[in-house]
Structures are given as C-alpha cells and as structure tokens.
Tab-separated table of C-alpha atoms in Angstrom:
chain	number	residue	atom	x	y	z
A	1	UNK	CA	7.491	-17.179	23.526
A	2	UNK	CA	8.320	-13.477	25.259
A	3	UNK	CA	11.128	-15.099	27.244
A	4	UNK	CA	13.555	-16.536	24.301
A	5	UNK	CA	12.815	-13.772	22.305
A	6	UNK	CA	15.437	-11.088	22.229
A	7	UNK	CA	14.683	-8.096	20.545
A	8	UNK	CA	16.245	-5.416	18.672
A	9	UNK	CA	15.858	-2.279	16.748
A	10	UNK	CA	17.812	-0.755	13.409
A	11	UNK	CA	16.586	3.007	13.651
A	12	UNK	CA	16.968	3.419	17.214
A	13	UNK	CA	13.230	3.146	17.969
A	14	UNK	CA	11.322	2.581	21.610
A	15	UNK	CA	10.070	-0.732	22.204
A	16	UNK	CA	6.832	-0.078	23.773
A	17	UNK	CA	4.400	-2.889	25.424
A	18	UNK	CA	2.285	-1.723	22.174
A	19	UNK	CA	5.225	-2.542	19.361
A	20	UNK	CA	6.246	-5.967	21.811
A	21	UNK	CA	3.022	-6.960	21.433
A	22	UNK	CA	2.635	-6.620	18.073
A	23	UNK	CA	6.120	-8.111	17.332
A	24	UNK	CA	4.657	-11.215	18.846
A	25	UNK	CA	1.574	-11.621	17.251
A	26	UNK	CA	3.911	-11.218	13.611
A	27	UNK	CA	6.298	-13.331	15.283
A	28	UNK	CA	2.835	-16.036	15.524
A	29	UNK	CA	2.379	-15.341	12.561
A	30	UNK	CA	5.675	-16.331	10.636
A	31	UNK	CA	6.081	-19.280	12.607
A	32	UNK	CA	9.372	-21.071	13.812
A	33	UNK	CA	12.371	-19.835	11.995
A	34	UNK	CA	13.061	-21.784	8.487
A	35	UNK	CA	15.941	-21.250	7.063
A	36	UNK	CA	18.624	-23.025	7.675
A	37	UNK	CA	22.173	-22.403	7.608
A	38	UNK	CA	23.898	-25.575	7.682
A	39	UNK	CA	25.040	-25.236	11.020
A	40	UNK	CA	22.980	-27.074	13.447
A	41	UNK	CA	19.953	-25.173	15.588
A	42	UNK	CA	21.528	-22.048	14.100
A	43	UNK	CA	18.635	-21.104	11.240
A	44	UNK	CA	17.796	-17.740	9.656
A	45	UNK	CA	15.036	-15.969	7.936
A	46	UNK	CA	13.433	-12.464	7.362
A	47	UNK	CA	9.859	-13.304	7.662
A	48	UNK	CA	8.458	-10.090	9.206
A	49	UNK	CA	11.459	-8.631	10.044
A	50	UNK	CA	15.121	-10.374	10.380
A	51	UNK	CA	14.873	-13.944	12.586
A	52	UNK	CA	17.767	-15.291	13.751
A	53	UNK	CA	17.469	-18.317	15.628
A	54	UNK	CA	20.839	-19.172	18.032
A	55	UNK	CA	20.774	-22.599	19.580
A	56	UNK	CA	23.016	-22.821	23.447
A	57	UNK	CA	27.074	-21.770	23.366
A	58	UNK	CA	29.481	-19.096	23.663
A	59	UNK	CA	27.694	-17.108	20.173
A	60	UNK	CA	28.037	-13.763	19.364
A	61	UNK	CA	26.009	-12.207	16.527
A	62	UNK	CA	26.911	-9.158	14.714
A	63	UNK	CA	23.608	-7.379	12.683
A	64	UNK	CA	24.724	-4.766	10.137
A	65	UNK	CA	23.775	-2.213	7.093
A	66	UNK	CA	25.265	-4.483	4.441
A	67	UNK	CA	24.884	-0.766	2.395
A	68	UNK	CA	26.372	1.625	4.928
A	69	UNK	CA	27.656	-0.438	7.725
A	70	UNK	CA	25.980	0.750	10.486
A	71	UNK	CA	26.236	-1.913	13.162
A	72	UNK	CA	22.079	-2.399	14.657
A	73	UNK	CA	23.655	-5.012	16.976
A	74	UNK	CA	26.706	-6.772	18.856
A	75	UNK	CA	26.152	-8.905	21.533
A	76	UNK	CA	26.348	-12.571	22.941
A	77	UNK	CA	23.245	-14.688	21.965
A	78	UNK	CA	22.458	-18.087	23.988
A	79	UNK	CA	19.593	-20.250	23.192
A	80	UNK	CA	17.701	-17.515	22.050
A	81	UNK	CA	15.291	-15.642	18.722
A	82	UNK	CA	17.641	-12.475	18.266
A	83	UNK	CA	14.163	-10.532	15.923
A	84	UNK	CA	14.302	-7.291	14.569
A	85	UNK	CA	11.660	-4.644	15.683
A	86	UNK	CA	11.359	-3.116	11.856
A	87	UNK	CA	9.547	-5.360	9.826
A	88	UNK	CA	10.301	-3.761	6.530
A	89	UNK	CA	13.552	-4.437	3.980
A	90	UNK	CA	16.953	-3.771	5.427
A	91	UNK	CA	20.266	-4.311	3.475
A	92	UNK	CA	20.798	-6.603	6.447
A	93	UNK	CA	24.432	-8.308	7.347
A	94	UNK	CA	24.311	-11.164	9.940
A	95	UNK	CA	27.591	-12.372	11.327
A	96	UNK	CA	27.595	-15.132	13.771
A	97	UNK	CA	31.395	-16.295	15.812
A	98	UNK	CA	31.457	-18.872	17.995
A	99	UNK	CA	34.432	-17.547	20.230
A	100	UNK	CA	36.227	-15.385	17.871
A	101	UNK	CA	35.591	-17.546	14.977
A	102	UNK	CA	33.495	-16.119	12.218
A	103	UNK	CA	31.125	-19.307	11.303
A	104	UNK	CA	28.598	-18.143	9.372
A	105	UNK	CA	27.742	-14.782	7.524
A	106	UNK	CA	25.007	-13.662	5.023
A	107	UNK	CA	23.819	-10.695	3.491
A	108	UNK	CA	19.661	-10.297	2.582
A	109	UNK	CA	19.241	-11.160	-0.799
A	110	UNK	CA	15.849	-11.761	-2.291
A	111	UNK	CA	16.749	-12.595	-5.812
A	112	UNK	CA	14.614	-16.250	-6.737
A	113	UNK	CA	13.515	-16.160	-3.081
A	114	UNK	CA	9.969	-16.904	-1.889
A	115	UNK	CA	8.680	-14.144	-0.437
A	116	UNK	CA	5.014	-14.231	1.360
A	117	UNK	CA	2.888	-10.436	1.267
A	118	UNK	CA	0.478	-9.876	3.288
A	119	UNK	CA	-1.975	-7.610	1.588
A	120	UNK	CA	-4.203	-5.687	3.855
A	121	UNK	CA	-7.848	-4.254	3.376
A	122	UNK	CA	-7.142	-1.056	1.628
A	123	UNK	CA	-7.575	-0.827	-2.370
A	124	UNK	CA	-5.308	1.693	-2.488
A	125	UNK	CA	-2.732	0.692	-0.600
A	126	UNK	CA	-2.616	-2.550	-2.110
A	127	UNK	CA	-2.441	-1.356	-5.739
A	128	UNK	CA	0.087	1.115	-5.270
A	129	UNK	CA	2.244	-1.673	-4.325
A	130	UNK	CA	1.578	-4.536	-6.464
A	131	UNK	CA	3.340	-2.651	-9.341
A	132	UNK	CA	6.317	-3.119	-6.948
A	133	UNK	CA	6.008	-6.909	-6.358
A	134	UNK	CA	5.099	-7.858	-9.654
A	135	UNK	CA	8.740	-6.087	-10.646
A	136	UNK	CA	10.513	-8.018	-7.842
A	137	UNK	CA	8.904	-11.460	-9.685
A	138	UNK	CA	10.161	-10.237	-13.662
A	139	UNK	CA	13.209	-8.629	-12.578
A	140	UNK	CA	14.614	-10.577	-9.383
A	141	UNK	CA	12.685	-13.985	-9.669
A	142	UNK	CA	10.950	-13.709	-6.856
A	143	UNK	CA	8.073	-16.582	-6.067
A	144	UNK	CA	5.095	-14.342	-4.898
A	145	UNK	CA	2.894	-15.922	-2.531
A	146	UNK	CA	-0.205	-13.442	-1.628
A	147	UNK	CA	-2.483	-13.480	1.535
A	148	UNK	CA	-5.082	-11.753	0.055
A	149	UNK	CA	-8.836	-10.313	1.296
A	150	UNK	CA	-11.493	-12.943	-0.433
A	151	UNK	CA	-12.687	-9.712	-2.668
A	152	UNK	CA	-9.563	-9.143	-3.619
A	153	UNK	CA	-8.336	-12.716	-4.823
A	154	UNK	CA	-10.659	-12.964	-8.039
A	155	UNK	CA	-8.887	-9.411	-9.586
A	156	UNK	CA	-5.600	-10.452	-8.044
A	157	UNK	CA	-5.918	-14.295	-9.952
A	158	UNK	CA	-7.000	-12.622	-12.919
A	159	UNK	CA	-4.458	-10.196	-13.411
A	160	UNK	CA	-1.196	-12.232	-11.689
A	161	UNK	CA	-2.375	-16.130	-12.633
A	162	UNK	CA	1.638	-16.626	-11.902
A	163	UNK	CA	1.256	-15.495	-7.895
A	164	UNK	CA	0.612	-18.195	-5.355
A	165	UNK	CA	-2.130	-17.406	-2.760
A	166	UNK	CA	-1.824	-18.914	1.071
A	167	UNK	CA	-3.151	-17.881	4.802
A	168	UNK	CA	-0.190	-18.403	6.057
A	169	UNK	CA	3.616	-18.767	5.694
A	170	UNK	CA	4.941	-21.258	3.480
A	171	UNK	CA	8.066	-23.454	5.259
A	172	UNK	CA	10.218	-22.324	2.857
A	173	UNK	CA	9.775	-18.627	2.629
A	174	UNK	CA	12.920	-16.551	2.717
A	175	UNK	CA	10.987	-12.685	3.427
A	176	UNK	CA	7.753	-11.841	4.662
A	177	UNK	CA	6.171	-8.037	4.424
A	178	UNK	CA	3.026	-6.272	6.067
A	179	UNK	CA	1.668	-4.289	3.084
A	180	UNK	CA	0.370	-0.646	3.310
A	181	UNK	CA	0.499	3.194	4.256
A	182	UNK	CA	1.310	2.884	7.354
A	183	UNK	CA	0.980	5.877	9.757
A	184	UNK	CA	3.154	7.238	12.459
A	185	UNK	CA	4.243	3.475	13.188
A	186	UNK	CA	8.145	2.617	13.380
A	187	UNK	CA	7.383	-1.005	12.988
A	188	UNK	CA	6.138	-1.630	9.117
A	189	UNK	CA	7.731	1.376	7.892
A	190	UNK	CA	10.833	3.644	8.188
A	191	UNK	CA	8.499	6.640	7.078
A	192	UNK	CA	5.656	7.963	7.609
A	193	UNK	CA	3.430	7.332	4.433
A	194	UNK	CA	1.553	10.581	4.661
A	195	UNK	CA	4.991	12.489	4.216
A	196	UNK	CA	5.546	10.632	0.273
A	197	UNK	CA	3.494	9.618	-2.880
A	198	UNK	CA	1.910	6.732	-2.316
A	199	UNK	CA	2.914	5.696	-5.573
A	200	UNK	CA	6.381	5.787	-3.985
A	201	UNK	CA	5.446	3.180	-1.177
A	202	UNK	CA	7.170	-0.156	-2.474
A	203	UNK	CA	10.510	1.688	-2.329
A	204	UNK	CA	10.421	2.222	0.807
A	205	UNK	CA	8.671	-0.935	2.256
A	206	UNK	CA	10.151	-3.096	-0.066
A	207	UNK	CA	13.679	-1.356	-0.609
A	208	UNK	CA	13.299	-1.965	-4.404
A	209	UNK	CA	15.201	1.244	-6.812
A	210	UNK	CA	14.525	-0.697	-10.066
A	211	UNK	CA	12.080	0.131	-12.567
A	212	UNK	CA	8.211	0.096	-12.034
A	213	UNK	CA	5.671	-0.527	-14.614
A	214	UNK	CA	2.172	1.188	-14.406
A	215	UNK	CA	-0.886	-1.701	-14.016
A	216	UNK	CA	-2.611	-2.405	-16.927
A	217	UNK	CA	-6.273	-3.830	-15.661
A	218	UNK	CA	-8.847	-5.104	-17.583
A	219	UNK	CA	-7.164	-5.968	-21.031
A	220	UNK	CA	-9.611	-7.777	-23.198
A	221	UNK	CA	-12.179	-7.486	-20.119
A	222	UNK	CA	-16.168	-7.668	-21.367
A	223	UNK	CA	-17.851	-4.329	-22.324
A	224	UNK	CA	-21.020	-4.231	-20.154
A	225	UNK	CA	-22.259	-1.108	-21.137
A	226	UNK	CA	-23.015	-0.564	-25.433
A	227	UNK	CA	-23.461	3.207	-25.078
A	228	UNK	CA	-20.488	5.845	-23.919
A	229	UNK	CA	-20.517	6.546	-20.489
A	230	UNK	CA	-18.226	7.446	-17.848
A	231	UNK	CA	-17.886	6.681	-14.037
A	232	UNK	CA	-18.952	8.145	-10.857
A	233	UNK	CA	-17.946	7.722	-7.253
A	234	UNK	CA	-18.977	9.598	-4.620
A	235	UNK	CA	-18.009	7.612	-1.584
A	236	UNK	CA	-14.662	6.600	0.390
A	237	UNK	CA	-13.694	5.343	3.372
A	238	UNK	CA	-14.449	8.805	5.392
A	239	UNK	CA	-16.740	11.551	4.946
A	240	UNK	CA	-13.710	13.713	5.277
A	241	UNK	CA	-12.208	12.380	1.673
A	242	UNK	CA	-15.705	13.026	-0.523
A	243	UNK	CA	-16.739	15.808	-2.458
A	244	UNK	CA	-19.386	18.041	0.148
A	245	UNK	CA	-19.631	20.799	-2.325
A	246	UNK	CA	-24.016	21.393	-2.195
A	247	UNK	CA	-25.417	20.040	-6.162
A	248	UNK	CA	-22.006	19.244	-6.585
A	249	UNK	CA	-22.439	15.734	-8.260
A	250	UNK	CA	-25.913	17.087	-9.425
A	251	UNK	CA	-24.278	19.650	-11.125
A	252	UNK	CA	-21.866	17.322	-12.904
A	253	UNK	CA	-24.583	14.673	-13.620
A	254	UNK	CA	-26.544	17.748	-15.652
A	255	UNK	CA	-23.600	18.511	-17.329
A	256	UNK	CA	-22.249	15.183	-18.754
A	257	UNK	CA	-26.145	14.177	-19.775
A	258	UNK	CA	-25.808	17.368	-21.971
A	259	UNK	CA	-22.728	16.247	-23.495
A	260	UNK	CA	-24.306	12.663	-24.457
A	261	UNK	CA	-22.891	10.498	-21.578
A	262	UNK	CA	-24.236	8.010	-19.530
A	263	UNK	CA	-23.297	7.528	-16.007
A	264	UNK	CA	-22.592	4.697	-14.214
A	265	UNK	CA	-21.217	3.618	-10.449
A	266	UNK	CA	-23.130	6.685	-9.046
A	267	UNK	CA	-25.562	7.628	-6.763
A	268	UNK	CA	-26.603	11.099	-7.966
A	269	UNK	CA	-30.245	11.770	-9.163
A	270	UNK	CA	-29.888	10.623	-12.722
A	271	UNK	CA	-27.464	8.200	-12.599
A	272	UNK	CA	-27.871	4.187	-13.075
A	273	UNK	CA	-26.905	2.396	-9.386
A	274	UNK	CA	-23.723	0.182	-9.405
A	275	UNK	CA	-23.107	0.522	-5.406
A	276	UNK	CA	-23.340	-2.431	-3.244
A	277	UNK	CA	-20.882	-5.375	-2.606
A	278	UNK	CA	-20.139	-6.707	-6.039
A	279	UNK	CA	-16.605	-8.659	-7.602
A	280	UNK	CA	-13.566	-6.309	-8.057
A	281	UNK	CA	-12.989	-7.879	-11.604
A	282	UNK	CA	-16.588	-6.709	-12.644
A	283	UNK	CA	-15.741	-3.186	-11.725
A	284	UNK	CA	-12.416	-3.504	-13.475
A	285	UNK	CA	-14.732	-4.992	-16.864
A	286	UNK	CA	-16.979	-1.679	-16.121
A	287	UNK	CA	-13.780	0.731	-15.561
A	288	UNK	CA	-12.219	-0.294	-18.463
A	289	UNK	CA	-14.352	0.619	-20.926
A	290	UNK	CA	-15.651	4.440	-19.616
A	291	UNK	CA	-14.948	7.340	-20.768
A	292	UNK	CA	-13.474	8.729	-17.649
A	293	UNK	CA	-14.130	7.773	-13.690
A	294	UNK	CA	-14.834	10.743	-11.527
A	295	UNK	CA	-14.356	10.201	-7.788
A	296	UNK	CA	-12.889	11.433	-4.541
A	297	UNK	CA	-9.067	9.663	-3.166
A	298	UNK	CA	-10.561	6.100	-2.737
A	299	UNK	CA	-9.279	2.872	-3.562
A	300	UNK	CA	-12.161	2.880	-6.682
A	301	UNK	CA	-10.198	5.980	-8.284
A	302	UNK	CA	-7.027	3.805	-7.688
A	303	UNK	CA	-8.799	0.945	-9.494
A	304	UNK	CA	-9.704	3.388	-12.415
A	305	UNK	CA	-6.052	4.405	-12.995
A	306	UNK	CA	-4.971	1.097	-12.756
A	307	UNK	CA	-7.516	0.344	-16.059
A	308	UNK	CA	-6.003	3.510	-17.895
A	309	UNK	CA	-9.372	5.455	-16.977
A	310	UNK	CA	-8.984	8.821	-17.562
A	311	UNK	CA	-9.616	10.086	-13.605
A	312	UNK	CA	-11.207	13.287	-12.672
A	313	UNK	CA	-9.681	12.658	-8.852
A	314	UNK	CA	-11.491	16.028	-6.135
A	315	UNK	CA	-9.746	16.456	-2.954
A	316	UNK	CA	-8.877	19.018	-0.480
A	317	UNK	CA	-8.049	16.134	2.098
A	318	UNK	CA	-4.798	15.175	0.584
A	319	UNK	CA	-2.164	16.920	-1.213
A	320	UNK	CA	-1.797	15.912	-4.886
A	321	UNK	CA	1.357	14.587	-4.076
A	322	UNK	CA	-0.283	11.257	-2.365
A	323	UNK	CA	-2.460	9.885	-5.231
A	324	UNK	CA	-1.397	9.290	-8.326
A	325	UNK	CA	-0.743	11.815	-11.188
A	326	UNK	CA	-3.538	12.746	-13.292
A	327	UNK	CA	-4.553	16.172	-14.939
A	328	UNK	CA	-7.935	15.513	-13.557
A	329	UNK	CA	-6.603	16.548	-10.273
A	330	UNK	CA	-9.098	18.788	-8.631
A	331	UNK	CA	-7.849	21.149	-5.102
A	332	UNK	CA	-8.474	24.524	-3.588
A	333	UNK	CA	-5.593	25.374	-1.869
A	334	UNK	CA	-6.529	29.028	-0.996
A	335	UNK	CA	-9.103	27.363	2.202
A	336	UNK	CA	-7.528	24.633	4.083
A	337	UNK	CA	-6.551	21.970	3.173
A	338	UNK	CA	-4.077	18.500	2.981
A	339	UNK	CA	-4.552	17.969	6.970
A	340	UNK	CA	-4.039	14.248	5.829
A	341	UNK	CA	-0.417	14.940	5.195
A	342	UNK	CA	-0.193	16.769	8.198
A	343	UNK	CA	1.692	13.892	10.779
A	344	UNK	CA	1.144	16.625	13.721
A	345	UNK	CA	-2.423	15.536	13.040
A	346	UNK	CA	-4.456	12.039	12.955
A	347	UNK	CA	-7.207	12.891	10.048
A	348	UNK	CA	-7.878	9.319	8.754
A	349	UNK	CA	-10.115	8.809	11.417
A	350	UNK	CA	-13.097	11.229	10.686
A	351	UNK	CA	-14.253	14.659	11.129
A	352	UNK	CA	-12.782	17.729	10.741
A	353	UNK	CA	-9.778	17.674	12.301
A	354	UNK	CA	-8.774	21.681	12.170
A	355	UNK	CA	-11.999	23.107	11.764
A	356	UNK	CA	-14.335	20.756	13.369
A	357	UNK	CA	-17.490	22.097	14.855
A	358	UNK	CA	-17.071	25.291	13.169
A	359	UNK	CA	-18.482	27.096	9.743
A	360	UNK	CA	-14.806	26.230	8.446
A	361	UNK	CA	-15.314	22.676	8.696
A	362	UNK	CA	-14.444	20.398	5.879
A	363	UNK	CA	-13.889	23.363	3.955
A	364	UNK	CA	-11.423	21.885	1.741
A	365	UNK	CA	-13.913	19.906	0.390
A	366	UNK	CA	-17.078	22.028	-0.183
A	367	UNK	CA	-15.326	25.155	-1.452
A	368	UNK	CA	-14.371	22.933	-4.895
A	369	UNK	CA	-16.347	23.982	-7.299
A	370	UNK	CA	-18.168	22.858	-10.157
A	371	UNK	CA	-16.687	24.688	-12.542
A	372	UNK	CA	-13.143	23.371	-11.537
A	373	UNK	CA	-14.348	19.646	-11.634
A	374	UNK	CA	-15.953	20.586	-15.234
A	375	UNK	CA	-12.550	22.285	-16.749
A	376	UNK	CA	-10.651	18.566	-15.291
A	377	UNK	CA	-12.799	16.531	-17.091
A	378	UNK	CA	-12.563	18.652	-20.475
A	379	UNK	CA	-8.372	18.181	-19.433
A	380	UNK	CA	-8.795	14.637	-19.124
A	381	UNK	CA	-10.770	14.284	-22.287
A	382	UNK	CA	-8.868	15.866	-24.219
A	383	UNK	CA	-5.670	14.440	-23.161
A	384	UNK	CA	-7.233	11.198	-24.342
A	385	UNK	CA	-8.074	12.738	-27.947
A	386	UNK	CA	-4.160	13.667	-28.158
C-alpha cells in the first residue's frame, strides 16, 4: 500500500515514520477510494483526510483552500493515492488536467453527504462533539453513521434513534472524522485541544461556524430515586483530575445530609454505592432527576450537564476555560495550577507533573477547600430556584 501512496500535507507539517504509519492504518481503515467522478479510475473522497485516487497518464492535480486559496499541492500524479496528512475538515479544492486541460474540479461540500464518525473512548470528548454532528444532520442533511464504544451505543440510540451505527466505512461515504481532544498531534487536529474550550472542539475538527444546540439527556427518562438527592463523583480518568483535599467529600457528605439530601453515585462514608460498570442511559435516568451532580473534570460531570444537572465541577488540573460553563466551577488559582493546558507539558498521563515528588505536589487539587465547594453548590442551587 506504502508504495502508491503519495502523501501530502496542508499546514506544512513533518511526516514522521510515526504520522506515515498512522496515515496507513486510517488509510486501512477507510478502505479503497469511493467516490467517483465520472471519469474513469479517477475517484475521490475525504474519508480520513482528502483521497484522491489518479489512475496512469500525463495528470496533474492541483489541491487548494477553496476559502483562502492557498495552494497545499501542484504536481504530476501517475497511477497513484495523492492522501492528505490532516485528517480533519479543510475547505478543500481539487483540480485535476490531463495536459493542460482542466477535467475535473470539486470543492468539499458535506451538505446531504454521508459522513462516518468515529467516536473514541472518552465521555467527554465525545459529548462535546455530538452537539456538533447532530447540527451538521438538522442543518446540512448530513446521514450520520456512528462507530461507537458498545457502552456508548445504548445512550447514543436512545438519544439520536435517526444516526446509523457501523464498524466500518460504508461504500458510499463522502467524509470520515477521528473524534476527540487530541493533543500535540498535527494529524486529527489543526490545534492543540488543551489551548481551547472543549466545548469549542467541533469547530475546529469539523469546520462547522453554524449554530450549536446544548444536549438535552434524559427527557421523560424513569425517576429511580423517590426522595431528593443529588450526585457525587469522586473519580476520573487520573488521580491528577480528583478532588485530594483530606475529609473533603466527607465534609460535603455531612453537609448535604444536614440540608435533607440524599446522595447517590458516591463513594464517601455515608453515601449509597452506584460505582461499577453499569449502562450509560441508567446514569443519564439517575442524572436527570438530582438535585445537582458534584464531581471532578470527568466525562460523568460532562454527562450531568448534558441532563441539565446543576454541576458543582472542582479542579485545579484544568483551567475553567476547558469544561463547560457552570457557576459551580470550583479553582484555586493562587497555588498551581491548569498544568493540563500547559502544551510545554504532557499532564494527562499521571502524577504531578510540576511538583511531583515534592510537598507541592498536586497542590492544585488539595488546597480547594470545603468551604469553596459549599458556596458553588448554594450558587448552583440557587441559580436553579431563579
């Protein structure tokens, strides 16, 4: 396959054995090229990046910024897979001359296209984008097809019944996307994720600038629970992202049991036990319904939000910037703090990346108080009174 495929890149990135090899695994992935273009063994499609496949004969292919002209590439093509290296939306241009002919030309339109995501693992990630592709279906037409985790594919039928769902690319898909906040990686994204709101993600991946409607989870989903109550998480998907605070959550726990509440997805002495490996549309039924979640930046507080939860959200990890707006947002930013935003740093992989081994570590996290998570839930709550 590495021999007919010729490579090229739109920002003026390295090709590294690292992003080649990747390129052909995506490239596996896709399949053969599938549109075609009238014009015989010359076909055309954007599945994971532009694909432009150019059969034997005096070719020459122009790629282009159909927004700001900026020419990616100009060359001769024989008998070759001319593929982009970015894999995200481009206002691409392709012009292919036979001689110095013009024969075929066509600019990247998704409007009533097909167009296959490929959701990853991360909650968060994926539901900061599927506001995004669900306005790309109302507003452009698109047919969404959805290769989805199995734990994600019970919320995802529930709440988008109109989305296909497939392992792999469908023959006649016009655009294919990698979904997620990608880091540091010129491939899936023109940006680094850490450096935006990740609420801001599907502009940039998808190259949408229409309007984007907030989820609405859980409409007319079961109440579980008779009694008022309200939501705790304590874990995520690093140590460096939950609350370390000492009697932190027991402090909290105490608190809301004084105020009448019952608490439920938590872990703290007191609390009723929710944890394990259970359906995604059974926490939406139990999010729903709750007075307010509290939790650290997970893809459960994402969940929460995406139900209308009033979220008590307590990081030091991340600036408030990168989850979603909420009052409930709790930070100390006179200790250290937001080293995942940092991209001179790699923090999403554990530890204590400034302060690691040291009295300072993960001081961003245990220096928020009690008192400060207390005063965002009072916010919260009384945001939802107004």
């Amino acid at each position: 396959m590495k021999d007919r495929l010729l490579f090229f890149t739109a920002d003026g990135n390295e090709m590294t054995q690292t992003h080649s090899s990747f390129c052909i695994h995506l490239e596996e992935l896709a399949g053969e090229v599938k549109g075609e273009t009238g014009i015989d063994g010359l076909r055309l499609d954007f599945n994971f990046g532009l694909r432009l496949a150019v059969p034997a004969g005096n070719y020459h292919v122009r790629v282009l910024d159909g927004a700001h002209g900026q020419v990616f590439f100009d060359g001769a093509v024989s008998g070759q897979e001319l593929v982009s290296m970015e894999k995200y939306a481009i206002p691409w241009l392709v012009e292919v001359y036979e001689g110095t002919e013009c024969i075929f030309a066509h600019r990247f339109d998704m409007t009533g296209q097909r167009v296959f995501f490929h959701l990853g693992t991360a909650l968060g990630d994926m539901l900061a984008l599927l506001p995004y592709i669900r306005a790309m279906e109302q507003q452009m037409g698109v047919h969404v097809v959805v290769k989805a985790e199995e734990n994600f594919r019970p919320l995802i039928a529930a709440e988008f019944p109109s989305w296909e769902m497939a392992d792999r690319v469908p023959d006649d898909t016009y655009t294919s996307f990698v979904c997620g906040a990608f880091q540091g990686t010129p491939i899936l994204s023109p940006v680094d994720m850490r450096l935006l709101p990740m609420e801001e993600s599907g502009r940039v991946m998808f190259g949408w600038q229409g309007p984007v409607a907030p989820l609405a989870f859980g409409k007319g989903a079961p109440r579980m629970v008779e009694e008022p109550y309200v939501c705790i998480a304590v874990q995520a998907s690093g140590v460096q992202k939950c609350w370390l605070r000492p009697g932190g959550w027991d402090e909290i726990v105490r608190r809301l049991h004084a105020e009448g509440c019952g608490i439920r997805v938590a872990m703290p002495e007191g609390t009723e036990d929710f944890t394990g490996y259970r359906p995604l549309t059974e926490r939406v039924a139990l999010l729903a319904h709750a007075e307010a979640f509290f939790g650290v930046g997970s893809g459960l507080a994402w969940l929460a939000h995406a139900c209308g939860t009033p979220v008590v959200l307590i990081s030091g990890f991340s600036l408030p910037m990168t989850e979603f707006e909420t009052p409930g947002r709790v930070i100390n930013f006179h200790v250290c703090h937001g080293c995942y935003n940092d991209t001179a740093i790699r923090a999403k992989n554990g530890g204590c990346p400034r302060h690691g081994g040291t009295e300072r570590a993960y001081e961003c996290s245990r220096k928020i108080g009690s008192e400060a998570v207390w005063e965002a839930f009072l916010r919260v709550r009384r945001q939802l009174v107004e």
